[in-house]
Structure formats: structure tokens, C-alpha cells
Short mmCIF file of C-alpha atoms and ligand atoms in Angstrom, two decimals:
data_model
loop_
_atom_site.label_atom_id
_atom_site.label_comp_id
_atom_site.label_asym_id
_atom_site.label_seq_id
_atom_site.Cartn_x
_atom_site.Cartn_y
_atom_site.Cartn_z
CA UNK O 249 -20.66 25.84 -13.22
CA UNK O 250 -22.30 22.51 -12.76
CA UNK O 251 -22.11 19.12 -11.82
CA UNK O 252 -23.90 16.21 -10.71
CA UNK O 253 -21.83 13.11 -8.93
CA UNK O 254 -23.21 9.77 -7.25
CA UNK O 255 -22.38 7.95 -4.21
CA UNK O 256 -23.07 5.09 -1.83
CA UNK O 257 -23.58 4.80 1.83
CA UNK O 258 -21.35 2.30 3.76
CA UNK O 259 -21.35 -0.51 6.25
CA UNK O 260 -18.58 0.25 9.27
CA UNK O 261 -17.39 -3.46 9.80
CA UNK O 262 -15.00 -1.25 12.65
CA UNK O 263 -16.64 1.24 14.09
CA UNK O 264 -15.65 4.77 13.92
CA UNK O 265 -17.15 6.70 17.28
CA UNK O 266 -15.54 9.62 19.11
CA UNK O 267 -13.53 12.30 18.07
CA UNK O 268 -9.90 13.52 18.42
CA UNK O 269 -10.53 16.53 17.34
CA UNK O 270 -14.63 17.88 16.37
CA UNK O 271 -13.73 20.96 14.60
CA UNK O 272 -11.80 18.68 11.49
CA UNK O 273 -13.15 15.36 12.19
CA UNK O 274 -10.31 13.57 12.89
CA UNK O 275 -11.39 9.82 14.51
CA UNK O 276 -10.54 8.70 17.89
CA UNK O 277 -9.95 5.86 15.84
CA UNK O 278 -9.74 4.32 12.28
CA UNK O 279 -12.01 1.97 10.83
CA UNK O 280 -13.09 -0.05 7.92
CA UNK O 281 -16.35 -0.56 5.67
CA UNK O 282 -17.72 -1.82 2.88
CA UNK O 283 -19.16 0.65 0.40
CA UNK O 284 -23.00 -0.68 -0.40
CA UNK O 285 -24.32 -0.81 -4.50
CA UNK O 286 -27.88 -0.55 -4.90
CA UNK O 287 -28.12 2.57 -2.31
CA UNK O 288 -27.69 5.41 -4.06
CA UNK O 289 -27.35 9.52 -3.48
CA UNK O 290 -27.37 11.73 -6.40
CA UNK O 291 -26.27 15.22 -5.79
CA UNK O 292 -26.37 18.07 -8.17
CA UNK O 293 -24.09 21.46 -7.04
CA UNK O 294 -24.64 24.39 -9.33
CA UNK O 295 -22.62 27.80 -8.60
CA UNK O 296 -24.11 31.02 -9.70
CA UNK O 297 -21.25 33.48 -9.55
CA UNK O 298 -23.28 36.61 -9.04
CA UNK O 299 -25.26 35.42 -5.76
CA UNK O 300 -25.14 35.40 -2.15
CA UNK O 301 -26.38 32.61 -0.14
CA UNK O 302 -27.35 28.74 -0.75
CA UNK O 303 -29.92 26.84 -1.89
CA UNK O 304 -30.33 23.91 -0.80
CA UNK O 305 -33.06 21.08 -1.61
CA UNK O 306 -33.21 17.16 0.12
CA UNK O 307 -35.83 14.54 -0.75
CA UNK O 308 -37.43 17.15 -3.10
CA UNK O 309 -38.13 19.75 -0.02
CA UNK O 310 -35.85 22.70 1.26
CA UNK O 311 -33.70 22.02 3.94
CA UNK O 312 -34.27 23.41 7.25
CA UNK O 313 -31.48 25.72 8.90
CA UNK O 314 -29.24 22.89 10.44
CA UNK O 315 -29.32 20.92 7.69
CA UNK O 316 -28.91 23.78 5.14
CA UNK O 317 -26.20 25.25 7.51
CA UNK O 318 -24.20 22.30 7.47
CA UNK O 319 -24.04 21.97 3.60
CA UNK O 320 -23.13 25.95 3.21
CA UNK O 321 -19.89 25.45 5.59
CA UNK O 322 -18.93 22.32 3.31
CA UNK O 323 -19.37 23.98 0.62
CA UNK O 324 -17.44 27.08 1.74
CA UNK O 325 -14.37 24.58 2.10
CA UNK O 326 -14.30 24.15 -1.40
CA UNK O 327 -15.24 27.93 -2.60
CA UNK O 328 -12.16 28.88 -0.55
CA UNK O 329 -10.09 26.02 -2.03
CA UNK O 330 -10.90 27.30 -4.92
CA UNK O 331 -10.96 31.16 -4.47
CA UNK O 332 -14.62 30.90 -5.58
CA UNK O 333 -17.05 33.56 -4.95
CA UNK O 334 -20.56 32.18 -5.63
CA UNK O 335 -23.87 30.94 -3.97
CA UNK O 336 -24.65 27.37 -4.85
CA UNK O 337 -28.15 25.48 -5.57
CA UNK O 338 -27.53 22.31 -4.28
CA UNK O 339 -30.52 19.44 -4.95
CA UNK O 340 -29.85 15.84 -2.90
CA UNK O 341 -31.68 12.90 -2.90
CA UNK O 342 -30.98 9.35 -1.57
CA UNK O 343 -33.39 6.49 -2.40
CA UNK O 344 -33.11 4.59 0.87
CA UNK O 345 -34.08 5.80 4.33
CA UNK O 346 -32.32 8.92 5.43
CA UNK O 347 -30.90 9.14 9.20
CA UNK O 348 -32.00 6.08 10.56
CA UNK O 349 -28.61 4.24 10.94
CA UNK O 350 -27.78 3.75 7.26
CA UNK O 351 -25.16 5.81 6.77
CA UNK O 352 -27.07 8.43 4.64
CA UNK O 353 -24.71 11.32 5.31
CA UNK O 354 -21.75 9.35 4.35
CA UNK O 355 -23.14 8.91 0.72
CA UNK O 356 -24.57 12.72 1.17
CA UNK O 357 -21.14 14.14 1.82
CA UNK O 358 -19.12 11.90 -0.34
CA UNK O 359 -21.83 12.96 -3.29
CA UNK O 360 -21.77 16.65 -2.18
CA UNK O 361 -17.49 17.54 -2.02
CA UNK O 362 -17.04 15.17 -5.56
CA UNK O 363 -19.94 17.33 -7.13
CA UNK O 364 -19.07 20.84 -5.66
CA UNK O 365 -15.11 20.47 -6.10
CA UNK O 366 -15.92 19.80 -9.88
CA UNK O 367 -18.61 22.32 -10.20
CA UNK O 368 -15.60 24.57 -8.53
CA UNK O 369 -13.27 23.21 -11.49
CA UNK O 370 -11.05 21.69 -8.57
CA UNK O 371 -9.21 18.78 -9.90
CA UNK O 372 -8.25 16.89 -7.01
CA UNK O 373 -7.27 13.21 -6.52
CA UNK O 374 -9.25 10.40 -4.42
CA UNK O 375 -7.42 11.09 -1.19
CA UNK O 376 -8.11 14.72 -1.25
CA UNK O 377 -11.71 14.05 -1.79
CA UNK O 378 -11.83 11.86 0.72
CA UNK O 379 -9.99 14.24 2.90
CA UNK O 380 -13.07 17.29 1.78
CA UNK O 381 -15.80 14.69 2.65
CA UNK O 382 -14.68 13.75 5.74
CA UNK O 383 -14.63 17.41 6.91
CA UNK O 384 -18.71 16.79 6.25
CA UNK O 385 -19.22 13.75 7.86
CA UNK O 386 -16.37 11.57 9.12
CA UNK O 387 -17.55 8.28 7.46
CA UNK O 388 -18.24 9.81 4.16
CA UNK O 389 -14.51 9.58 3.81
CA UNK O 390 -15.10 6.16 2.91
CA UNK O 391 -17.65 6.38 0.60
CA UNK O 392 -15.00 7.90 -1.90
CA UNK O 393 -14.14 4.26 -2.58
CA UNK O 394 -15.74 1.35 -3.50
CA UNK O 395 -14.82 -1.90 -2.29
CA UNK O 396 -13.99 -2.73 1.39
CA UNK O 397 -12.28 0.45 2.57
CA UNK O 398 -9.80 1.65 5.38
CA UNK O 399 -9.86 4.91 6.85
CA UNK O 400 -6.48 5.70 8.81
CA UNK O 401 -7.02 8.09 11.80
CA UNK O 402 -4.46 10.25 10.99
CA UNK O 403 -3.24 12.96 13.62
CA UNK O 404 -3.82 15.74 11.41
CA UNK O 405 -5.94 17.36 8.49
CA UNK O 406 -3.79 15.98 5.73
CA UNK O 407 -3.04 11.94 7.54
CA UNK O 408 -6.76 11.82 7.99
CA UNK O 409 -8.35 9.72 5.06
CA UNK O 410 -9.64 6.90 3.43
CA UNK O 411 -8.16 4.14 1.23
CA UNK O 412 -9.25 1.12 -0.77
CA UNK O 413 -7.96 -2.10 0.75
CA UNK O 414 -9.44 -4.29 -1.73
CA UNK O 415 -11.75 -3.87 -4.55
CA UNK O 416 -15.15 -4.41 -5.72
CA UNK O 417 -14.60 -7.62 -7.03
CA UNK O 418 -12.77 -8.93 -4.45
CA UNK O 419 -15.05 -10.41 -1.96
CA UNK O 420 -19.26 -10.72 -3.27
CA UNK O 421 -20.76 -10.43 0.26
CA UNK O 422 -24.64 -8.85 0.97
CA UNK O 423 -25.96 -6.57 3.59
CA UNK O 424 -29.01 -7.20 4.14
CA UNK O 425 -30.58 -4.61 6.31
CA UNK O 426 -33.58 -5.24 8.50
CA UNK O 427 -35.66 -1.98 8.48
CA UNK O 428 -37.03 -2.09 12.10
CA UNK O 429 -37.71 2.02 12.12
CA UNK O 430 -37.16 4.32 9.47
CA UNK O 431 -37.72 7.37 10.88
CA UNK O 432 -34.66 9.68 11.63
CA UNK O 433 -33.11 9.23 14.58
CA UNK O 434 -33.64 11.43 17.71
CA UNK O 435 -29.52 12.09 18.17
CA UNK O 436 -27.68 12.63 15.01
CA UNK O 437 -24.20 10.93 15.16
CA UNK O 438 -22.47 14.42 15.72
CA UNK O 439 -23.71 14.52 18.37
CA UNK O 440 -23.01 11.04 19.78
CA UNK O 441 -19.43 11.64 18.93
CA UNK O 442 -19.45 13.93 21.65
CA UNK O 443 -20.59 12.29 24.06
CA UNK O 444 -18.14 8.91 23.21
CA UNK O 445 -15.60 10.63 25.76
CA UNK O 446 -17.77 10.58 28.48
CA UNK O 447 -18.05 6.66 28.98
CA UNK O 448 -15.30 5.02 31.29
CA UNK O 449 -15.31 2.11 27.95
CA UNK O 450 -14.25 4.51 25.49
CA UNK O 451 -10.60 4.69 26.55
CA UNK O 452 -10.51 0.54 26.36
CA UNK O 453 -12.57 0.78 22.80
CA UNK O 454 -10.20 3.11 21.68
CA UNK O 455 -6.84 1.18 22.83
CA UNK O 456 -8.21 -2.25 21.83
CA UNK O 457 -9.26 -0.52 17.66
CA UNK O 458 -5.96 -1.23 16.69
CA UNK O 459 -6.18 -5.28 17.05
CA UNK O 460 -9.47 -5.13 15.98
CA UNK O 461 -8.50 -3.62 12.59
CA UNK O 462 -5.77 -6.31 11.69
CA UNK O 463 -8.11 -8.54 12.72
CA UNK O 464 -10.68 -7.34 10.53
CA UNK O 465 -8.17 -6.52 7.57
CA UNK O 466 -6.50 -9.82 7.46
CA UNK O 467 -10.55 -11.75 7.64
CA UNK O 468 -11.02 -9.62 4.39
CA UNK O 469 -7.83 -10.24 2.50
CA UNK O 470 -8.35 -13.79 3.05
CA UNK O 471 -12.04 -13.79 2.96
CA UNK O 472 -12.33 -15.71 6.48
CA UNK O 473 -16.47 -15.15 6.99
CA UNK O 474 -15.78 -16.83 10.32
CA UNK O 475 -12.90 -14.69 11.42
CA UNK O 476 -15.03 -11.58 9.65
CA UNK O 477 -18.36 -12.30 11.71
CA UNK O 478 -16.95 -12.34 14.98
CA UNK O 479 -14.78 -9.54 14.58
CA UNK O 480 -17.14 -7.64 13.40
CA UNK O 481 -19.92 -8.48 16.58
CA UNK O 482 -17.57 -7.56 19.17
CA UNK O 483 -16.80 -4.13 17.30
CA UNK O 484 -20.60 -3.37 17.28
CA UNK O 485 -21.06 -4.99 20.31
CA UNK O 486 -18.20 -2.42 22.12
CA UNK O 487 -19.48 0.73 20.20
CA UNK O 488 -23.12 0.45 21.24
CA UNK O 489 -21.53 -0.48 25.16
CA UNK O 490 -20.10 2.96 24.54
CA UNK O 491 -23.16 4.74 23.88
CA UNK O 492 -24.80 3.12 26.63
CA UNK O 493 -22.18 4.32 29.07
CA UNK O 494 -22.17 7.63 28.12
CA UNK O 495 -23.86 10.35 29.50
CA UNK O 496 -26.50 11.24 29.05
CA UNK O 497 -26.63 7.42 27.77
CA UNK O 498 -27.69 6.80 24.11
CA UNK O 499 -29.75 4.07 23.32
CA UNK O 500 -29.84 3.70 19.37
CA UNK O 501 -30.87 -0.45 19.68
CA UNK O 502 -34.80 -1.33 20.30
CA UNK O 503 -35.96 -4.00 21.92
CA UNK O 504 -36.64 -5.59 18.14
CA UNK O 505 -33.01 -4.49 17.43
CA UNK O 506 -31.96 -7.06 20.45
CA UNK O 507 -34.06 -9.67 19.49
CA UNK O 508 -33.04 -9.96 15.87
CA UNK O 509 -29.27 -9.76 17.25
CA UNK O 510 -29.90 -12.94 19.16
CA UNK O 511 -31.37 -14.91 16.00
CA UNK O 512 -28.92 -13.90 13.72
CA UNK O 513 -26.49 -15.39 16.76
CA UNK O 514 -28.94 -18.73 16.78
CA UNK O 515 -29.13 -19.66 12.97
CA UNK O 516 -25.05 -18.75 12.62
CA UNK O 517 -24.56 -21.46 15.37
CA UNK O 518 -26.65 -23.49 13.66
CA UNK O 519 -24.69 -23.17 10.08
CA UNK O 520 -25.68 -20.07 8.13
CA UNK O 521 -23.15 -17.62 7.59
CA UNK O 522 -24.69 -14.45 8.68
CA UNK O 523 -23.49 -12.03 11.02
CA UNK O 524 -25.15 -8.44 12.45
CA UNK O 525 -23.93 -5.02 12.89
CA UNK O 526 -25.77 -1.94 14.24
CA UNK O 527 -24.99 1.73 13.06
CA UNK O 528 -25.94 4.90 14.77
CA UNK O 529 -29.93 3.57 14.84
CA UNK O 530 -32.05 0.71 15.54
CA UNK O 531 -32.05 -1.07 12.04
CA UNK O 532 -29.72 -4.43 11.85
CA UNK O 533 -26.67 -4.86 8.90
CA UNK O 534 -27.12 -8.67 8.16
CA UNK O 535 -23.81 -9.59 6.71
CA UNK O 536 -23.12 -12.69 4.64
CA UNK O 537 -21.78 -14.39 1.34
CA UNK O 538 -24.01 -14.35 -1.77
CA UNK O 539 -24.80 -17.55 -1.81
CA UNK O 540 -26.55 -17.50 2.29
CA UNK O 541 -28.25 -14.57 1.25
CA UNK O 542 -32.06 -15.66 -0.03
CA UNK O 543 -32.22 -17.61 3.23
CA UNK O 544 -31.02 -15.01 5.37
CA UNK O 545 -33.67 -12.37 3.29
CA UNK O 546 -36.39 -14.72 3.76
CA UNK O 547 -35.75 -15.33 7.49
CA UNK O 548 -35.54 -11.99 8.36
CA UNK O 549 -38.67 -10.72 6.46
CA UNK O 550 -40.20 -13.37 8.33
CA UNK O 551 -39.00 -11.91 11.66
CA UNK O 552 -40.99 -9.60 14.30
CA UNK O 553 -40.79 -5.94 14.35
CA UNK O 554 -39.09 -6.54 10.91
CA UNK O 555 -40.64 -3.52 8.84
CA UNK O 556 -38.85 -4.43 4.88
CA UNK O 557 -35.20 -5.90 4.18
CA UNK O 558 -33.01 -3.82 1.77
CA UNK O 559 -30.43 -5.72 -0.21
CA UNK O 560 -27.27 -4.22 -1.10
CA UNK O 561 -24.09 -5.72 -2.26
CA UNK O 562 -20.45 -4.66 -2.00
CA UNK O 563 -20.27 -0.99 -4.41
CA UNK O 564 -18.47 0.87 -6.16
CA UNK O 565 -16.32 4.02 -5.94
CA UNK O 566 -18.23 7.92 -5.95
CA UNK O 567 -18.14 9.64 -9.51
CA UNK O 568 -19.41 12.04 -11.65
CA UNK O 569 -22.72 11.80 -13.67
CA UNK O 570 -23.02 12.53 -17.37
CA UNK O 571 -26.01 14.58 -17.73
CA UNK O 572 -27.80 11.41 -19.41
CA UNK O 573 -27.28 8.96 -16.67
CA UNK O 574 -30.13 7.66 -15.90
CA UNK O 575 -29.28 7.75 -11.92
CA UNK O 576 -30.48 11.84 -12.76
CA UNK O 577 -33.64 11.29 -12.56
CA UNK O 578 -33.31 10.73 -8.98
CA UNK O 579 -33.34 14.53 -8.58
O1 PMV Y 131 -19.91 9.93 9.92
P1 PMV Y 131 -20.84 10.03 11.07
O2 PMV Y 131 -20.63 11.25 11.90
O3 PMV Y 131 -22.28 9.88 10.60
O4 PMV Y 131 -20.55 8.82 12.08
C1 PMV Y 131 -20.72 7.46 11.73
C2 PMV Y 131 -20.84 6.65 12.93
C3 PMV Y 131 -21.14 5.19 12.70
O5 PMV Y 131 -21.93 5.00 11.55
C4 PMV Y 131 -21.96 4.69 13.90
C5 PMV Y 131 -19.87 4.34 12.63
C6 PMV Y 131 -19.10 4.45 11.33
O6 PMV Y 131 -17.88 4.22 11.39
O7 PMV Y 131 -19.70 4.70 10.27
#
């Protein structure tokens, strides 16, 4: 009982930050992203019916306990969904910089629950997976889809999930992500959820998400950069005032971060359609159309503190691997 599935990380464009509710992940707010090609995490789940315990290998090494810990009780979702009794060998690798703000355990549990539910022989639709994943990590919800993707809060375990809200095609814009650290993170974003409640802003981020996600949807539909990139700021802008308010405070920007902020701010002013957003670490999402993007690579490679510049553009939905994709050879 095998299987081997693919998936992307994704770009928040609104922020998801706080919980409702820890235990099943359910958002103190929704949010929308764009799933991002080029970044990929191939999974392979294989459940041997006769043994106890899991295996599990990332990047080509075995897991240590938290990590290992955390894919066991996602995995034990889907054994009892599926009344399975078995240990699993699971074997992960991304090809892009894991925990440093790039969403790497959105594409690791939105690879993991489409592998293991059809290693389990679960045949489940999109919104179910979607539902499994973001029991693993809330914004791997997303990375079911492709496209630019909403995830609606929900107020329980089955109104929690993610949907497309337009596809692939619709829209060709680039993130293009200035590496300024690529080291993991000190404070994992489970952690950071936690603390959202404890800033005075979060109440005010959380009453204001709803505006900010019409806004947001309506820039995509009609494929307003303009309206996009300053939407977009002030929901990055508010998250990170969260995490600076909360106790203890959480500083995920560097000084480099700041600076590259107020450039990006500079050359838009000045014409280029390019706009920044900052995930749970210090590395900046430069957003823009297809056709700003060489200029915007070039001027950020050319920028202080500015390590390497991964391109990715808008990607496609999680799936399965046949055995002689050439994506396996990633693990
Ligand atoms: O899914 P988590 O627990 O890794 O949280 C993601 C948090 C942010 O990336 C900062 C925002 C988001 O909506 O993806």
C-alpha cells in the first residue's frame, strides 16, 4: 500500500494568524494565496500492515521526535478514517528552503494527507483533502489547489477548508522571493498562532479580515495589480504588527527584511509593479506581473543582505505521482 503525491507551497496574499480553535486548526480568520509552480515537495507514504510505529525520513535524514511526532498523529487521522491498522514509512523532500518563511509545511502536509489517504485506498474529494491537510498545518489547506485560492474559516471541522477562486491560467503573476536567511526559523508558526491572542491588535486584525478579503478577491478577479499590491501590504503589514505585539513579542523581519520592504515601496512609486509580503520568517515575497519580473529579479539580486532570489510562478493543484514521474527522483 503505496503512493507517492506532489505539492506546492503557497504565498498568503491574506494572512492567516491565530487560531479559533488549536486542537483542529480552525483560523481566527480566512485567507487567500496563490499556490507557487517551480517549488516542489514530493512525498512517498508506504503502509506495512504488520508493523507498529513510523518511519519517517525529511531531506534524506530521519526526523527528530517533534517532527516525526507530528507526521504519526496526521497520519493516524487517516488510518482511523480508514480503519487501517499499519505503521507507515514516510520519505519527504522539498527542493527549496524548509522553515524559513516559505510555506514548506503547507506543501509538506498537502503532499503527506493526498499520499497517505491513497496509500490508505481513501477516495476522497478536494475539499476533504483539504479538510485532512489542514488538520497538519492550517495553510496546507490551500495547497490542495492550484491557482489563487480561498480558504473559508469555517466554525467547525467540516466548514473549515479551502477552495479555488480562480485558476492557474487566470492571472500569470511571479513571486520572486528574496532569500535573506535560510535557516529554519527559531519559532515555528504553531507556535506563533498561539501567541496571536495575546496582542491588543489581534482583535482589530481579526474584525477588519473580512474587508480585506473582498478587497483582495475582487483585485484578483479583475486582475487590479494596483488594488492587489496595496491590499496585500497592509495585510502583511497588520500580521507582522501582531507578532510584534504579542507576548513574548515575535520578531520574524530582519533589519535586511525592512530595508528591502522600503525599496520595493521606492521603485513601485516610481512605476514598477512590484509589491512585498513577509511570511512567518525574514525572507521577502516580491509579487508582480510576468512581464516586471526580470527587472524586479535583477534589482533584488542586486540588493544588500540579499542571499539568492527564487522564482516561482502561479501553480498548480496537489496530485498523485506515477511511479515514472520524473519529480521521484526527488526522494
Ligand atoms: O500553516 P501554518 O501553521 O504554517 O501558518 C501559516 C502562517 C503564515 O504563513 C504566516 C500565513 C499564512 O496564511 O500562510
Amino acid at each position: 500500500m503505496t503512493a507517492t503525491a506532489q505539492a506546492n507551497p503557497n504565498l498568503a496574499l491574506i494572512k492567516y494568524w491565530g487560531n479559533r480553535d488549536e486542537g483542529l486548526r480552525l483560523p481566527a480568520n480566512g485567507s487567500i494565496s496563490m499556490t507557487l509552480g517551480e517549488l516542489h515537495t514530493v512525498t512517498r507514504v508506504t503502509f506495512q500492515v504488520d508493523r507498529e510505529g513510523d518511519r519517517v525520513v525529511l531531506q534524506g535524514a530521519p526526523a527528530a521526535a517533534p517532527a516525526s511526532e507530528r507526521v504519526s498523529r496526521h497520519l493516524d487521522l487517516i488510518r482511523d478514517s480508514a480503519g487501517l491498522r499499519a505503521g507507515a514509512d514516510v520519505v519527504s523532500t522539498s527542493d527549496f528552503p524548509i522553515g524559513a518563511g516559505l510555506a514548506s509545511s503547507a506543501s509538506a502536509f498537502a503532499a503527506l494527507t493526498v499520499a497517505a489517504a491513497a496509500a490508505a485506498r481513501l477516495s476522497l474529494r478536494p475539499m476533504e483533502l483539504s479538510r485532512l491537510a489542514r488538520r497538519g498545518s492550517g495553510s496546507a489547506c490551500r495547497s490542495i489547489f492550484g491557482g489563487f485560492v480561498e480558504w473559508f474559516a469555517g466554525t467547525d471541522d467540516a466548514t473549515s477548508f479551502a477552495a479555488p477562486l480562480a485558476p492557474e491560467g487566470h492571472w500569470p503573476l511571479v513571486d520572486l522571493v528574496a532569500v535573506i536567511r535560510a535557516e529554519e526559523k527559531s519559532l515555528g508558526s504553531t507556535e506563533g498562532h498561539r501567541l496571536a491572542s495575546t496582542s491588543p491588535l489581534q482583535p482589530q486584525r481579526v474584525a477588519g479580515a473580512a474587508a480585506r478579503l473582498t478587497a483582495c478577491r475582487q483585485a484578483i478577479l479583475l486582475r487590479d495589480f494596483d488594488a492587489l499590491a496595496s491590499i496585500v501590504e497592509e495585510d502583511s503589514d497588520l500580521m507582522h504588527a501582531v507578532m510584534e505585539t504579542s507576548s513574548p513579542p515575535l520578531h520574524y523581519r530582519l533589519a535586511a527584511t525592512d530595508a528591502l520592504i522600503s525599496a520595493v515601496r521606492r521603485w513601485r512609486k516610481a512605476g514598477l509593479a512590484v509589491c512585498t509580503s513577509v511570511d512567518a520568517g525574514p525572507n521577502v515575497h516580491c509579487l508582480c506581473p510576468i512581464d516586471a519580473a526580470d527587472t524586479v529579479e535583477a534589482r533584488l539580486a542586486a540588493q544588500p543582505g540579499v542571499g539568492r532570489v527564487i522564482r516561482a510562478s502561479v501553480g498548480a493543484a496537489a496530485r498523485l505521482l506515477s511511479p515514472d514521474d520524473p519529480l521521484t527522483r526527488l526522494i
